[in-house]
Coordinates of C-alpha atoms in Angstrom, one line a residue:
X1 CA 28.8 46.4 258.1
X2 CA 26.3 45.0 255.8
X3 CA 23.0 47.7 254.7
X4 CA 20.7 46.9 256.8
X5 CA 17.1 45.1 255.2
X6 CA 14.3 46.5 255.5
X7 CA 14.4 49.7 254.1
X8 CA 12.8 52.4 251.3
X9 CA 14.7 52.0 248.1
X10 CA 16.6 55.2 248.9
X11 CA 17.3 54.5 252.4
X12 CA 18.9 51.4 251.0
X13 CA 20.7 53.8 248.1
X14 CA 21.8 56.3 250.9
X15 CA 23.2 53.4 253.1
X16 CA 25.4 52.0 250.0
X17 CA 26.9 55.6 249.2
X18 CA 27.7 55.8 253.0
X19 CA 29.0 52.5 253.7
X20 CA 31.2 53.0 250.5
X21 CA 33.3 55.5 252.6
X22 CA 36.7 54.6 253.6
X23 CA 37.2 52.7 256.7
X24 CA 38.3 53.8 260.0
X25 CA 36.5 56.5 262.5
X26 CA 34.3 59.6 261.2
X27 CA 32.8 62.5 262.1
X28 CA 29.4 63.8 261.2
X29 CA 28.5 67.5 261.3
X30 CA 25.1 67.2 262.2
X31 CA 23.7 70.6 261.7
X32 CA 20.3 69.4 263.4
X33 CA 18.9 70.2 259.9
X34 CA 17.6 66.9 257.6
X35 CA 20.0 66.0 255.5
X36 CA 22.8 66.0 257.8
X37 CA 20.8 64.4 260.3
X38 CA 20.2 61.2 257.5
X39 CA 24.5 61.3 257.3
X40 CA 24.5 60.8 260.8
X41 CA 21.9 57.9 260.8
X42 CA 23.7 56.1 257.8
X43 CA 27.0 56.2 259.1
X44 CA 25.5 54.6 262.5
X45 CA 23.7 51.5 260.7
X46 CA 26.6 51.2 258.5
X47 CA 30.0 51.5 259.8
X48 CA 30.9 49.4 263.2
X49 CA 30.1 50.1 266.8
X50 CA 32.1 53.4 268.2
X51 CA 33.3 54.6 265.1
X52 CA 30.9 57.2 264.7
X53 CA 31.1 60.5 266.2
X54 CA 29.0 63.7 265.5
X55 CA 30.1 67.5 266.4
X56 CA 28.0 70.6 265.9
X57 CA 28.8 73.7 265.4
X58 CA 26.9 76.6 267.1
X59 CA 27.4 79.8 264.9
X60 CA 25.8 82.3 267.4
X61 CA 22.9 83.2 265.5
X62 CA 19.6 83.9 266.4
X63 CA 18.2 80.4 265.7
X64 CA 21.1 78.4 266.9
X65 CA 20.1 77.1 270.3
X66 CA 17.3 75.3 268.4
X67 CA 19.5 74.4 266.3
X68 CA 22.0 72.9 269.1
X69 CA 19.0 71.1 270.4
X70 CA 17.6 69.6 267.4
X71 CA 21.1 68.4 266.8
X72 CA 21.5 67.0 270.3
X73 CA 18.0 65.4 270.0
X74 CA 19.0 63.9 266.9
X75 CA 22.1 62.4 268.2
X76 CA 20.3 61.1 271.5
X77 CA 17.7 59.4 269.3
X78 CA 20.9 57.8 267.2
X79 CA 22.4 56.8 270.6
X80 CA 25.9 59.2 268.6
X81 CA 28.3 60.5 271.3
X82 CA 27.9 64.7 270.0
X83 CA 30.4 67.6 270.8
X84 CA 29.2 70.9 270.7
X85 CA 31.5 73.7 269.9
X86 CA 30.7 77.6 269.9
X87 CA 32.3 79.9 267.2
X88 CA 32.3 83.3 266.5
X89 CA 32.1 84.0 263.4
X90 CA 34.7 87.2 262.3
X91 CA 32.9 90.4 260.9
X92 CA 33.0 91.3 257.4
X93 CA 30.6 91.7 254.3
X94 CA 29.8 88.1 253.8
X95 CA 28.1 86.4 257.3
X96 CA 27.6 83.5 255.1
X97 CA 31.2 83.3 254.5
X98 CA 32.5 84.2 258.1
X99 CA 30.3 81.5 259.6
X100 CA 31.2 79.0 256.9
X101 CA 35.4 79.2 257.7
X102 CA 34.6 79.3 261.4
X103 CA 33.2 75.9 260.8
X104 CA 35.2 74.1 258.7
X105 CA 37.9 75.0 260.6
X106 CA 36.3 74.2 263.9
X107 CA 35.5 71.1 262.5
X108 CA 38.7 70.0 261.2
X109 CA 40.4 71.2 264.5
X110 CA 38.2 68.6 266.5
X111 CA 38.3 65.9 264.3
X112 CA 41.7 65.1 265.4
X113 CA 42.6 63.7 261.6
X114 CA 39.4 61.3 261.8
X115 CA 37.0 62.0 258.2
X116 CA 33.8 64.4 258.5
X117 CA 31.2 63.4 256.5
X118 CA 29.1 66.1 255.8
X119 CA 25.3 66.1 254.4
X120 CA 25.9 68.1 251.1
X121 CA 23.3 67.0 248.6
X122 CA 22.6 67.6 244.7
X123 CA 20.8 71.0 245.1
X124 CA 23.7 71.9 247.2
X125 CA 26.3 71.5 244.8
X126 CA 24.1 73.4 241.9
X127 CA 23.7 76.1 244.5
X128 CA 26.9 76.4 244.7
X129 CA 28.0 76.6 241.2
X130 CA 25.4 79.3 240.6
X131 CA 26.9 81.1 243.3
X132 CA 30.5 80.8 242.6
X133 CA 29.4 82.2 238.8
X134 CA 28.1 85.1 240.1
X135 CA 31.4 85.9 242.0
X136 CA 33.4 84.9 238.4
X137 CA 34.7 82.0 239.4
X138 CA 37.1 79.6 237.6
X139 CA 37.4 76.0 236.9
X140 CA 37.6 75.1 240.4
X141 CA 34.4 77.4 241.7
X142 CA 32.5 75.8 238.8
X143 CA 33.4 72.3 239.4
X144 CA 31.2 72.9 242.6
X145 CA 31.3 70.7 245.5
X146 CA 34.1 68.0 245.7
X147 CA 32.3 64.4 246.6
X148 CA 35.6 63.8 248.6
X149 CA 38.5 66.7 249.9
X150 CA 40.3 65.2 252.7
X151 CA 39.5 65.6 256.0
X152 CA 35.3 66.1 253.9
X153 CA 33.6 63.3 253.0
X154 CA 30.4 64.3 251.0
X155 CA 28.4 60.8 250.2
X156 CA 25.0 62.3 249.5
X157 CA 25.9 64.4 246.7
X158 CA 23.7 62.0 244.4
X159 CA 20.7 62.9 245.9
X160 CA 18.0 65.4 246.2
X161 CA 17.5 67.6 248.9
X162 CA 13.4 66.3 248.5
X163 CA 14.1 62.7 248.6
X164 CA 16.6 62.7 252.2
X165 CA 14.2 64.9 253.5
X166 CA 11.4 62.4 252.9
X167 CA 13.8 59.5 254.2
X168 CA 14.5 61.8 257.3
X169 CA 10.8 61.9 258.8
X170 CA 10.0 58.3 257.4
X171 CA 12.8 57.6 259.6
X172 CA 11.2 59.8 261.9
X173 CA 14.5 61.9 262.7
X174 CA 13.8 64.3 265.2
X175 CA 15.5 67.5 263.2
X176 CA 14.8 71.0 262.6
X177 CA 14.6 73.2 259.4
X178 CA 16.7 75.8 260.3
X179 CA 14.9 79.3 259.9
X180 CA 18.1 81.1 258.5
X181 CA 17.7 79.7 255.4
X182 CA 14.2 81.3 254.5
X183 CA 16.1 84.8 255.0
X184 CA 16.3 85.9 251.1
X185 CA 19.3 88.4 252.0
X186 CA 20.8 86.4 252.1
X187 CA 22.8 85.4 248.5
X188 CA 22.2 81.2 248.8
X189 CA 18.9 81.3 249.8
X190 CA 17.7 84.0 246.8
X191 CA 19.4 81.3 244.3
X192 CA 17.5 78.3 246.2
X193 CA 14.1 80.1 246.6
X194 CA 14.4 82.5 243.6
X195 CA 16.7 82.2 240.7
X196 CA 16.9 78.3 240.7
X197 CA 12.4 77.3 240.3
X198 CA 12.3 80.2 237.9
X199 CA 15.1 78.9 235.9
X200 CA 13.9 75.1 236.1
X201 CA 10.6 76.6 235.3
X202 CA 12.0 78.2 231.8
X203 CA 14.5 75.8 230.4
X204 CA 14.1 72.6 229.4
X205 CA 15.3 69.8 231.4
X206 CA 16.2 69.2 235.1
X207 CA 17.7 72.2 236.2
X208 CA 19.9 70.3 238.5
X209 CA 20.8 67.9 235.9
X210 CA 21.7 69.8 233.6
X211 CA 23.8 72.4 236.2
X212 CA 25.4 69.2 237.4
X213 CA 26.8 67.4 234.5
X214 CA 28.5 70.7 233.3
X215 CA 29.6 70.6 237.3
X216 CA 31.0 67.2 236.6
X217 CA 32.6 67.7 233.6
X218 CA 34.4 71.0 234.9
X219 CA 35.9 68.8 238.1
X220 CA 37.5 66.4 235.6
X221 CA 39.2 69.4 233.8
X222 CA 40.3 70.8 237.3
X223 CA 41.2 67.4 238.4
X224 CA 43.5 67.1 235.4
X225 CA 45.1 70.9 235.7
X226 CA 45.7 69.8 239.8
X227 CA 47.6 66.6 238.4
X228 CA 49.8 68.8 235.9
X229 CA 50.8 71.7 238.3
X230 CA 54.6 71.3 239.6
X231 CA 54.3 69.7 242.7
X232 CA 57.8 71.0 243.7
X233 CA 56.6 74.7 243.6
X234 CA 54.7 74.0 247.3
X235 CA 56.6 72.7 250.0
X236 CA 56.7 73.2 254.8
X237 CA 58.7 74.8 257.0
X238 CA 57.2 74.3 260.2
X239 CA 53.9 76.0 260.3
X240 CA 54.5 78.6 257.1
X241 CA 54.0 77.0 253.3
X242 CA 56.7 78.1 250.8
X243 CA 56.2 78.7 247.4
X244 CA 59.2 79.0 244.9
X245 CA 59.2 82.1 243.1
X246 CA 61.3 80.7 239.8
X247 CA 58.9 78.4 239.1
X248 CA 56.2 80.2 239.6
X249 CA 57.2 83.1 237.7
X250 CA 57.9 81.1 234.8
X251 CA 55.3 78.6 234.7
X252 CA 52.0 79.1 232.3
X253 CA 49.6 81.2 234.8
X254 CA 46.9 78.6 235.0
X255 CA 49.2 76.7 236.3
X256 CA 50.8 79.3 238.8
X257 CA 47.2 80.4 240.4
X258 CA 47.0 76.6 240.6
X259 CA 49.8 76.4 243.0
X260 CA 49.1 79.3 244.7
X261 CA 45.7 78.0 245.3
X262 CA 47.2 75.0 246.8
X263 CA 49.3 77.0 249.0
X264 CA 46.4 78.7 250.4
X265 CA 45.0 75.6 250.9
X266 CA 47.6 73.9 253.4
X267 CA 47.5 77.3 255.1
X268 CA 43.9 77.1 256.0
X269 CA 42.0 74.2 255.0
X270 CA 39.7 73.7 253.2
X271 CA 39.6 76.9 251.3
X272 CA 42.1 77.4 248.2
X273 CA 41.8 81.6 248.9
X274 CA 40.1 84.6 247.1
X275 CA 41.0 85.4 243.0
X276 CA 42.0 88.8 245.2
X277 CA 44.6 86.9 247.5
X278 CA 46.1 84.7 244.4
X279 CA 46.9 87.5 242.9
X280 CA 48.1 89.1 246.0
X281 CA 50.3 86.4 246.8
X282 CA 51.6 86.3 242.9
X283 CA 52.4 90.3 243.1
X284 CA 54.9 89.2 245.8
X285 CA 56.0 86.5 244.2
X286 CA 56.9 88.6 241.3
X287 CA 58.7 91.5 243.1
X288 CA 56.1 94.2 242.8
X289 CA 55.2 94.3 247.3
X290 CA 57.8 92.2 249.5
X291 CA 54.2 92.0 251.8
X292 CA 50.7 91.3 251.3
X293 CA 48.4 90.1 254.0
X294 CA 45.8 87.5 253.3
X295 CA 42.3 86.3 255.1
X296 CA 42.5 84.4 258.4
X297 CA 45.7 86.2 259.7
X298 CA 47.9 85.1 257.7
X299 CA 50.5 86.9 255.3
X300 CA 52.6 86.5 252.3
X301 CA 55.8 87.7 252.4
X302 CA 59.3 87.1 250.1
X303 CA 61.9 84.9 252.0
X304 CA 65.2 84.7 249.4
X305 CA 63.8 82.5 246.6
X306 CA 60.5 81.3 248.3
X307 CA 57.1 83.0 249.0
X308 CA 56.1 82.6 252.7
X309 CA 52.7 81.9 253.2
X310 CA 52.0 82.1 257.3
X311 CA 50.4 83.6 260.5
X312 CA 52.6 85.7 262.5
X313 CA 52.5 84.9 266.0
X314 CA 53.1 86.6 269.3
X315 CA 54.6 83.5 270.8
X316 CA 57.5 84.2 273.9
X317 CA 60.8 83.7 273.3
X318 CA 62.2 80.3 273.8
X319 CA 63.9 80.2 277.6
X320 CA 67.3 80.6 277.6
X321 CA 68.9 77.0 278.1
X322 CA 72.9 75.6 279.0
X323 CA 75.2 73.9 276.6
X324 CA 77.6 71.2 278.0
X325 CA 80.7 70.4 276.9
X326 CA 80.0 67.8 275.3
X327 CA 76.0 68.0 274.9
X328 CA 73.4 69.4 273.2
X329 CA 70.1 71.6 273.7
X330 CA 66.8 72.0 272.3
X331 CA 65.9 75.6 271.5
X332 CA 62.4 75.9 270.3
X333 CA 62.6 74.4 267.2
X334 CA 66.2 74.1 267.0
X335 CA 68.8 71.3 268.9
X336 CA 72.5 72.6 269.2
X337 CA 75.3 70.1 269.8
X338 CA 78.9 70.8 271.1
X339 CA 81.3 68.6 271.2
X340 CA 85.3 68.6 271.7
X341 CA 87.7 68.1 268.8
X342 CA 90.7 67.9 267.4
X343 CA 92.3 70.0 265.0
X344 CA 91.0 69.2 261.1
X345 CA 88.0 69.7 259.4
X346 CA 84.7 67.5 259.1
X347 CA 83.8 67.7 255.6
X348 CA 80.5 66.4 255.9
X349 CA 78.9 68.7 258.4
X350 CA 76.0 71.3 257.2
X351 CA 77.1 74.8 256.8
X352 CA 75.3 75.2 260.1
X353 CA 77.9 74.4 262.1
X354 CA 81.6 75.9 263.5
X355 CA 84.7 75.5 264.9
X356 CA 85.4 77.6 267.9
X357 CA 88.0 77.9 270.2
X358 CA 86.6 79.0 273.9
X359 CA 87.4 79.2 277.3
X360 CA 84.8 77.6 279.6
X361 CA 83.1 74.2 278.7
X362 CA 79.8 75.4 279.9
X363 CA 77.6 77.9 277.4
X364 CA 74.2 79.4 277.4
X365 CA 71.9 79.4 273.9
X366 CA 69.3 82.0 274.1
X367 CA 67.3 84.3 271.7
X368 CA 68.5 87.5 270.3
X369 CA 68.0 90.8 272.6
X370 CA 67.8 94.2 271.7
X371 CA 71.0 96.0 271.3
X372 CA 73.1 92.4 271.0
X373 CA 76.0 93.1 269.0
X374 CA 78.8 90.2 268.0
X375 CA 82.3 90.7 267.4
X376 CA 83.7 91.0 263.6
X377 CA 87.2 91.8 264.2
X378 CA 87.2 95.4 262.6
X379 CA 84.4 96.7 264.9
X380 CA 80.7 95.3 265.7
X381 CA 77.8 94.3 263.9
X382 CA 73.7 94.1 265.1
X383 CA 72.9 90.9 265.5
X384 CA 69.7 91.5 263.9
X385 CA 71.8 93.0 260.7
X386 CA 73.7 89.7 260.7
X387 CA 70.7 87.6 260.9
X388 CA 68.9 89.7 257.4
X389 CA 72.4 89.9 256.0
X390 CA 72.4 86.0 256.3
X391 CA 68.8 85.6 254.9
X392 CA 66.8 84.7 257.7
X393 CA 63.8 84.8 257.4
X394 CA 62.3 87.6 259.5
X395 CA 59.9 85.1 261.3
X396 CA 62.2 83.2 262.6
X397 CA 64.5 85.8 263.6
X398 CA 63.0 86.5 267.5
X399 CA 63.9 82.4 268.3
X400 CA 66.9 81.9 266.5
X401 CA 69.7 80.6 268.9
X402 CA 72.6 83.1 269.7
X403 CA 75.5 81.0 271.7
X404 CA 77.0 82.7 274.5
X405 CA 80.5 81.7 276.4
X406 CA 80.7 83.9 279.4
X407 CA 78.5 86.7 279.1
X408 CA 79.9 87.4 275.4
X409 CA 77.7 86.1 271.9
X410 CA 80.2 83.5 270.5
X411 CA 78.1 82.1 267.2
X412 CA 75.1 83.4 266.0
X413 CA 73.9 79.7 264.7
X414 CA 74.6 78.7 261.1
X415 CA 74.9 82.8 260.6
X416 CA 78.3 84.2 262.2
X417 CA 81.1 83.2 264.5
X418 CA 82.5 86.2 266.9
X419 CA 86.0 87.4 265.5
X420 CA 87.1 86.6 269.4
X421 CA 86.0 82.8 269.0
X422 CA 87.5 81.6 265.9
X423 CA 90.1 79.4 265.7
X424 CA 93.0 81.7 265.4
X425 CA 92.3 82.3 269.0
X426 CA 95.4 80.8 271.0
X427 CA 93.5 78.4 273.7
X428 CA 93.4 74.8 274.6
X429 CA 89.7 74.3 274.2
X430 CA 88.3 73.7 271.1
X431 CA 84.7 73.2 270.8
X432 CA 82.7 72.3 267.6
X433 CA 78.7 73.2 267.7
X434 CA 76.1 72.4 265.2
X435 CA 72.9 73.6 264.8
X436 CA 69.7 71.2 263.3
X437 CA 66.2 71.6 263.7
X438 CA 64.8 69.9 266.5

């Protein structure tokens, strides 16, 4: 949609930054505050009809029902459809921290995929870096606010907090200033109110200039680093991310904390983890703990030749389903197949899969229980021992299939076929099973 005529020159300015965003559906997080509340309105006279959504995000705190409500009266005036979602922010020595992950993630968890375009601004983004150097940041800390992080959308990063203030009651945009942000405890608001007009009253130059060309120019140098780090070191398995440890090991550490970062990042976006949890995750990774846990609820832990990155969870145990002769079965995130043969080997099958020879056409694939034991010829092993003898990783180990043929464990999948069950077994019924992920 064209920018609307009309307008100040920065209400025309704001509009092209805005409309400049990719197409397709967005999400605003209207705080209720001013500059998120000018997001909101660009996107609306910008982008086409029902494409615009806005969420808010109600922290709790002691000024957040008028928050809510100057963020409800904002979107009524901008005719915006607006969700409201309550958080709790988790305990801890930051509040400004706890409340800012509850958001993002509430955020991204409602957006459904769509963008969220945020109302981050030029004092913002110095604030930021001036924050992040007081914790000893890096590269990335330093570089400040990215202008665009997938599923965040920042298009008012080129402007002052002043000037979309100004725009917002020309505009006559019904928001609030929330009253949080005059609380000088807390860290952001001593740099806004504090640190920053004494500093831009002693140096020479634009404080925010100045703070955001070094900004700038530290983002291309992090850009660059993110382009160079191995790719292959991060890769999925279902919900955990795995990092391998040879490469990681042996790579230059800039590059290694790089990864890891990026690890910790696809674990719980947006945030790329603590200088505490990188090296947390690289001790593992190195041999000196096996486990480490990390923010959020998640944990690092050494799987064979990867670094697990995940959040346990006390899911049930996958219901205990039939096997036909010939058929197959989903089992949580696994699908068994069986399937007559004849005598010879299928060279091209994964090593997840076995020839057995058993009497009934008709089996059962369920999770392990306590006190299973399988069959090895000489005697009996734990099932549980077979499964870590084999590698598996101990989070999967609850909901990994065990095959059963009569009441007795025939093949624990892609790990070990009962001494009873092989082949040698003199029987008419041969059965052939294989084991994918669903």
């Amino acid at each position: 949609m064209a920018v609307p005529g009309g307008l100040s020159g920065i209400g025309k300015t704001v509009c092209g930054a805005v409309a400049a965003i990719d197409s397709g559906p967005v999400v605003v997080a209207l705080s209720g505050g001013s500059d998120s509340a000018v997001a909101a309105w660009a996107c609306v006279v910008t982008r086409s009809a029902g494409s615009v959504r806005a969420i808010h995000v109600d922290h709790g705190w002691e000024a957040s029902a008028d928050l809510r409500q100057a963020a409800s009266a904002v979107a009524e005036h901008l005719e915006l459809p607006l969700e409201i979602i309550a958080v709790q922010p988790a305990p801890g020595p930051s509040p400004e921290g706890a409340a800012r992950e509850a958001r993002l993630s509430a955020l991204v968890d409602a957006a459904k995929g769509d963008s969220i375009v945020t109302g981050h601004h030029a004092d913002d983004a110095v604030e930021t870096v001036i924050g992040n150097l007081l914790r000893g940041a890096g590269a990335t800390g330093l570089a400040g606010i990215a202008p665009k992080r997938l599923p965040f959308v920042r298009p008012l990063l080129g402007f002052r907090r002043s000037g979309l203030r100004a725009l917002a009651e020309d505009l006559e945009l019904p928001f609030l200033d929330d009253p949080a942000n005059q609380d000088r405890t807390m860290r952001r608001n001593l740099i806004r109110h504090e640190i920053m007009p004494e500093l831009d009253q002693r140096i020479d130059g634009d404080l925010v200039e100045i703070v955001g060309r070094s900004a700038r120019l530290l983002a291309a140098d992090d850009a660059y680093l993110d382009k160079v780090a191995p790719a292959a070191m991060v890769s999925q398995d279902g919900p955990a991310i795995l990092l391998a440890v040879a490469p990681l090991v042996t790579t230059p550490l800039v590059l290694a904390k790089r990864a890891v970062r990026g690890a910790l990042r696809h674990a719980h976006p947006p945030y790329p983890g603590t200088s505490r949890e990188v090296d947390a995750v690289l001790a593992v990774a190195c041999g000196r703990q096996r486990r480490t846990d990390l923010s959020d609820g998640l944990i690092a832990e050494i799987e064979g030749p990867h670094v697990a990155i995940y959040r346990p969870v006390d899911s049930a145990q996958p219901v205990p389903v039939d096997l036909a002769v010939p058929g197959e079965a989903i089992f949580g995130s696994h699908r068994i197949t069986a399937q007559k043969v004849a005598t010879g080997r299928r060279a091209h099958l994964s090593h997840d899969w076995c020839r057995v020879s058993l009497p009934t056409e008709r089996l059962t694939v369920r999770g392990p229980i306590a006190g299973d034991q399988i069959d090895i010829g000489t005697g009996t092993k734990a099932v549980t021992d077979a499964l870590r003898e084999a590698g598996t990783p101990l989070r999967k180990r609850s909901a990994w299939p065990v095959i059963e043929s009569r009441g007795r464990i025939a093949w624990v999948a892609g790990v070990r076929v009962a001494a009873w069950a092989r082949l040698e077994t003199p029987t008419d019924t041969w059965i052939e099973l294989e084991r994918r992920t669903a």
